[in-house]
XYZ file of C-alpha atoms in Angstrom:
282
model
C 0.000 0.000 0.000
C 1.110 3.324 -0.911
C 1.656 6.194 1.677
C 2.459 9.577 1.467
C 2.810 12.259 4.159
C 1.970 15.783 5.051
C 4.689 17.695 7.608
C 3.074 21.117 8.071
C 5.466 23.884 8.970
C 3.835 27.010 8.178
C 2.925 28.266 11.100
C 4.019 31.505 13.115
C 4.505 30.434 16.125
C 4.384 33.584 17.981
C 3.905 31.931 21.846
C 7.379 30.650 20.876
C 9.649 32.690 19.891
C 9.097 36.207 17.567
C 11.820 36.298 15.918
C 12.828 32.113 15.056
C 9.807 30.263 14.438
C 9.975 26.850 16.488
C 10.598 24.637 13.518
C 13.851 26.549 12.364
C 15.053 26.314 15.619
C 18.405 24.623 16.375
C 17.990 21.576 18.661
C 21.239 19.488 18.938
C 23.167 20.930 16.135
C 19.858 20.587 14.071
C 16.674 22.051 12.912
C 13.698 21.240 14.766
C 12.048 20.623 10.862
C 14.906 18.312 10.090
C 13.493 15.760 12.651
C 10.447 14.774 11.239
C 12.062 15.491 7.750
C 14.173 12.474 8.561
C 12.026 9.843 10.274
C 9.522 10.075 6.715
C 12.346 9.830 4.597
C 13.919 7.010 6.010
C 10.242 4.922 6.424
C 9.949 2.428 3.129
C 6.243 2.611 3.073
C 6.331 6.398 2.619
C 6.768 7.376 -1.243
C 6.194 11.080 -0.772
C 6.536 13.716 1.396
C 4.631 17.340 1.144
C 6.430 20.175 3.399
C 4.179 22.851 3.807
C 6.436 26.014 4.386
C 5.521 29.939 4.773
C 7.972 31.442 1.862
C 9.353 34.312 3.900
C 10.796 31.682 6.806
C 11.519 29.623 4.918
C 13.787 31.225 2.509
C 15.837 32.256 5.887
C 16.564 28.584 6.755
C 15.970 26.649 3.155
C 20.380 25.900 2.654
C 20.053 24.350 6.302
C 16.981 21.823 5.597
C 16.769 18.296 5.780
C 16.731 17.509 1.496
C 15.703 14.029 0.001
C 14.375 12.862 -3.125
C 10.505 12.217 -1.320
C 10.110 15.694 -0.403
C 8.179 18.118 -2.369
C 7.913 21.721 -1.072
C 5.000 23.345 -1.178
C 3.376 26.853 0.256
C 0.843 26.637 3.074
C -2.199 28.546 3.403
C -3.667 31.075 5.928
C -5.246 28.484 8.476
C -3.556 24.899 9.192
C -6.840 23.499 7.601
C -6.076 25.109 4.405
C -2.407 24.492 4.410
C -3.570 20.249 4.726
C -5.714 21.003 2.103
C -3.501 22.803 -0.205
C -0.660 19.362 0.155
C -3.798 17.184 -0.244
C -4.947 18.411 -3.395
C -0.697 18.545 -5.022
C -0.939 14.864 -3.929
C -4.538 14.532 -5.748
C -2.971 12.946 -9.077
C -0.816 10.649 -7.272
C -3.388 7.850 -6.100
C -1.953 7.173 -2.528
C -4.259 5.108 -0.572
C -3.138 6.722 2.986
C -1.870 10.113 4.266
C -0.201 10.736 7.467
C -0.586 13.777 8.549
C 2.324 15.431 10.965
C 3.155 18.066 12.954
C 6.597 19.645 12.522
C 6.956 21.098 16.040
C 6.848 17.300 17.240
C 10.472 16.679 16.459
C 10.315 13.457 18.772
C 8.769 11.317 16.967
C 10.019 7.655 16.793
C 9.674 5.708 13.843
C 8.528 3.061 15.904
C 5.267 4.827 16.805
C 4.942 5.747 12.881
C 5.319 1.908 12.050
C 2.348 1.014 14.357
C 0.375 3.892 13.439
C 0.975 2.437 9.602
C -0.164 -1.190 10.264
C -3.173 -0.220 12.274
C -4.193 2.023 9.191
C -4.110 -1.214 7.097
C -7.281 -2.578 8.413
C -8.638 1.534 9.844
C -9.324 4.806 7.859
C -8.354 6.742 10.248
C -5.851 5.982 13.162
C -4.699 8.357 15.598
C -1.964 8.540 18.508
C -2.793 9.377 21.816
C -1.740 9.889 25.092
C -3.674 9.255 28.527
C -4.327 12.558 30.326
C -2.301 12.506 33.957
C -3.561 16.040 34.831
C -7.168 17.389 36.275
C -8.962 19.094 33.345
C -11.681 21.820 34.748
C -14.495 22.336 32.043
C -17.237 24.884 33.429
C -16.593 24.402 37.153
C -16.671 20.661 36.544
C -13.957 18.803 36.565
C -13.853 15.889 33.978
C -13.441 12.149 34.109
C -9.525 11.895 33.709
C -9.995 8.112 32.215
C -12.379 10.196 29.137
C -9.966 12.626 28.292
C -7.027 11.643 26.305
C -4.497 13.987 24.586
C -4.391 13.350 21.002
C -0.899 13.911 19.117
C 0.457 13.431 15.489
C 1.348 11.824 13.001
C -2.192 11.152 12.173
C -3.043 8.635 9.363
C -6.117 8.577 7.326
C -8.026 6.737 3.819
C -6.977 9.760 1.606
C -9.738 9.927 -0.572
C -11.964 10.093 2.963
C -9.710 12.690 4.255
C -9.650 14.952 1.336
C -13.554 14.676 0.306
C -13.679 15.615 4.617
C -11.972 18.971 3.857
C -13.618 20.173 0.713
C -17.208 19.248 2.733
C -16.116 21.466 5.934
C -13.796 24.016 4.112
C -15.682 26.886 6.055
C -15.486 25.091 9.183
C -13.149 25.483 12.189
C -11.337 22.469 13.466
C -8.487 21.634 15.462
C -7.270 18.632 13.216
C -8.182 15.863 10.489
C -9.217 13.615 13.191
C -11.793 16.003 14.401
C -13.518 15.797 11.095
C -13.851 12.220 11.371
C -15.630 12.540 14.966
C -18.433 14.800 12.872
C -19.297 12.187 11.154
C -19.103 9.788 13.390
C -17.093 7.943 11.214
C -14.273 4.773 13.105
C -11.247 6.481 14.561
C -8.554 4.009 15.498
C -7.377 5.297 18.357
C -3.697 3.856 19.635
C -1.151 4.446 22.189
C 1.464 7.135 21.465
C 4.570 8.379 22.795
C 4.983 10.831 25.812
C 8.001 11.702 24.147
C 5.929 12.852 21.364
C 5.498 16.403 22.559
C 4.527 19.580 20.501
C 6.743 22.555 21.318
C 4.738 25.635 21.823
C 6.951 27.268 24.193
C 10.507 27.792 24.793
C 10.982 25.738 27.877
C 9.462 22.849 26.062
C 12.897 22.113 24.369
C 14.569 22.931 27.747
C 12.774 20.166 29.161
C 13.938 17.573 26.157
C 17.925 18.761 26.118
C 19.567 15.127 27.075
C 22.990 14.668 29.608
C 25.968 13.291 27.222
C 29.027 11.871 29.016
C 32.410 11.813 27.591
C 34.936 8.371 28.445
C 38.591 9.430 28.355
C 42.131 7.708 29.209
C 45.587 7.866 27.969
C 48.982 5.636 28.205
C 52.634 7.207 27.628
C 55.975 5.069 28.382
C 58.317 6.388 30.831
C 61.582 7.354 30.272
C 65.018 9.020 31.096
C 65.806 12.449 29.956
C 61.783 13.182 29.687
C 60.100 15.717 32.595
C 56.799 14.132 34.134
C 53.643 16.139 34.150
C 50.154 15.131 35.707
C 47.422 17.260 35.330
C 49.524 20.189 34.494
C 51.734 20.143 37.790
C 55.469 18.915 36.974
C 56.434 15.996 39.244
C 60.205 15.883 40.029
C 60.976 12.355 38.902
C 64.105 10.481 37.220
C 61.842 9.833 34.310
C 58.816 11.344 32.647
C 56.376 10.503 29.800
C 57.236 10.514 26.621
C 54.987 12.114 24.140
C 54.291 14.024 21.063
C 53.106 17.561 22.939
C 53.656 17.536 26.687
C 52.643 14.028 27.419
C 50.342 14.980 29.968
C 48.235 11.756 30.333
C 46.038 13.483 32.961
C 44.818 16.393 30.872
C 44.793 14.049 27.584
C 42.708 12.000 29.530
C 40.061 14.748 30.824
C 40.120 16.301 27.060
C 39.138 13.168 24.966
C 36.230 12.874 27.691
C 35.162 16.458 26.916
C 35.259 15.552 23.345
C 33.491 12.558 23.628
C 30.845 13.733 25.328
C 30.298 16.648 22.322
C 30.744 13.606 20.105
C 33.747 15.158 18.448
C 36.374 12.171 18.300
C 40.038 12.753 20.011
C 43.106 14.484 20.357
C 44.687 12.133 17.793
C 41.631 12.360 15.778
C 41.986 16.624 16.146
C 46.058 16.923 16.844
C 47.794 14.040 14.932
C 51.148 12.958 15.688
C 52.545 14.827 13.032
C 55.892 18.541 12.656
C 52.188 20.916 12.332
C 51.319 19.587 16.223
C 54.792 18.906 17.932
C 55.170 20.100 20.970
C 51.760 22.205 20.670
């Protein structure tokens, strides 16, 4: 079966950030749009992707994105329903059976979760992920049922010709997402387990909340010999013999600096400084 997706990044993003909208924004040496960019790309069962961009961003940012042969850019709309709609009539022609349907501030994503969401659509026009709801929700004084109110997330997956006669039907409608067309028609929605992982950044301190701990392992041998001075963590060490080396032959400080490499994933001294006239002594 045929799949194609739809990774909207149009929007604004104002609550974010007013001058970098959230999906340019660098997140571990990377775009937060490169994320999502990758996981489709590297899925078999996806033939073609449809990047919904606003032109003016997007010209700021377009050397440092994500490219592969799947992805077709296209310009989004004024609304997030029209930008959908926009990518799901360029994809009109191409007689995909699915769509997924994806969020680019949800740079998260596993491809796991895309994988189930994909064989649950094989049996399911429309499957979406979700997320049980651990806080108390207040709705007019009341305060809801936590086991009836789930947080729904994306990618969402739907029967494309469903999903696309859904949006030309309710056009002038407002709606949060493609699923919630679905529910107004009462039509099946596969609902399935998603990923807490799988957040949406909105604000700022949603990406301070993600930044992981990296640790760095580092050690280092040099022979001993006559005629050589002995230095351990940058203190000399009156000794009959010291270490013999290209640079100072510290194996204390080499030590501490191929951990602080490693841990910004950057190789090692003899990776950086090889044992070559350029480095002696350095």
């Amino acid at each position: 079966m045929n799949y194609c997706a739809i990774i909207l990044a149009a929007g604004k993003g104002h609550r974010y950030s007013k001058n970098i909208p959230k999906q340019y924004t660098v997140f571990d040496n990377e775009l937060i749009i490169n994320y999502s960019l990758k996981i489709f790309s590297e899925l078999k069962p996806i033939k073609k992707i449809i990047l919904v961009i606003n032109k003016p961003q997007f010209k700021k940012f377009k050397d440092q994105v994500y490219k592969n042969k799947k992805i077709t850019i296209i310009e989004g709309g004024k609304e997030r329903k029209d930008s959908v709609f926009l990518a799901l009539k360029k994809l009109k022609t191409k007689n995909y059976k699915k769509v997924l349907i994806h969020d680019a501030a949800r740079p998260f994503l596993k491809k796991k979760l895309v994988s189930k969401i994909i064989k649950s659509s094989i049996k399911n026009d429309a499957v979406i992920p979700y997320i049980p709801n651990t806080d108390s929700i207040v709705f007019k004084n009341k305060i809801l049922d936590r086991k009836k109110v789930l947080s729904i997330q994306t990618p969402q997956c739907f029967s494309y010709k469903k999903i696309f006669s859904l949006h030309k039907e309710y056009k002038n409608k407002e709606f949060n997402d493609e699923s919630s067309l679905f529910f107004l028609k009462n039509f099946k929605v596969k609902k399935i387990l998603g990923d807490h992982n799988n957040i949406k950044i909105t604000l700022k301190n949603d990406l301070n909340n993600k930044k992981e701990m990296f640790y760095g392992i580092g050690y280092d041998i040099h022979k001993l010999e006559k005629k050589y001075k002995l230095y351990l963590g940058g203190i000399y060490i009156p000794y009959p013999m010291g270490t013999v080396g290209h640079s100072d032959g510290d194996p204390v400080i080499h030590a501490l600096i191929d951990s602080l490499l490693g841990s910004k994933k950057l190789g090692d001294i003899g990776t950086l400084f090889p044992n070559n006239k350029k480095f002696k002594n350095k």
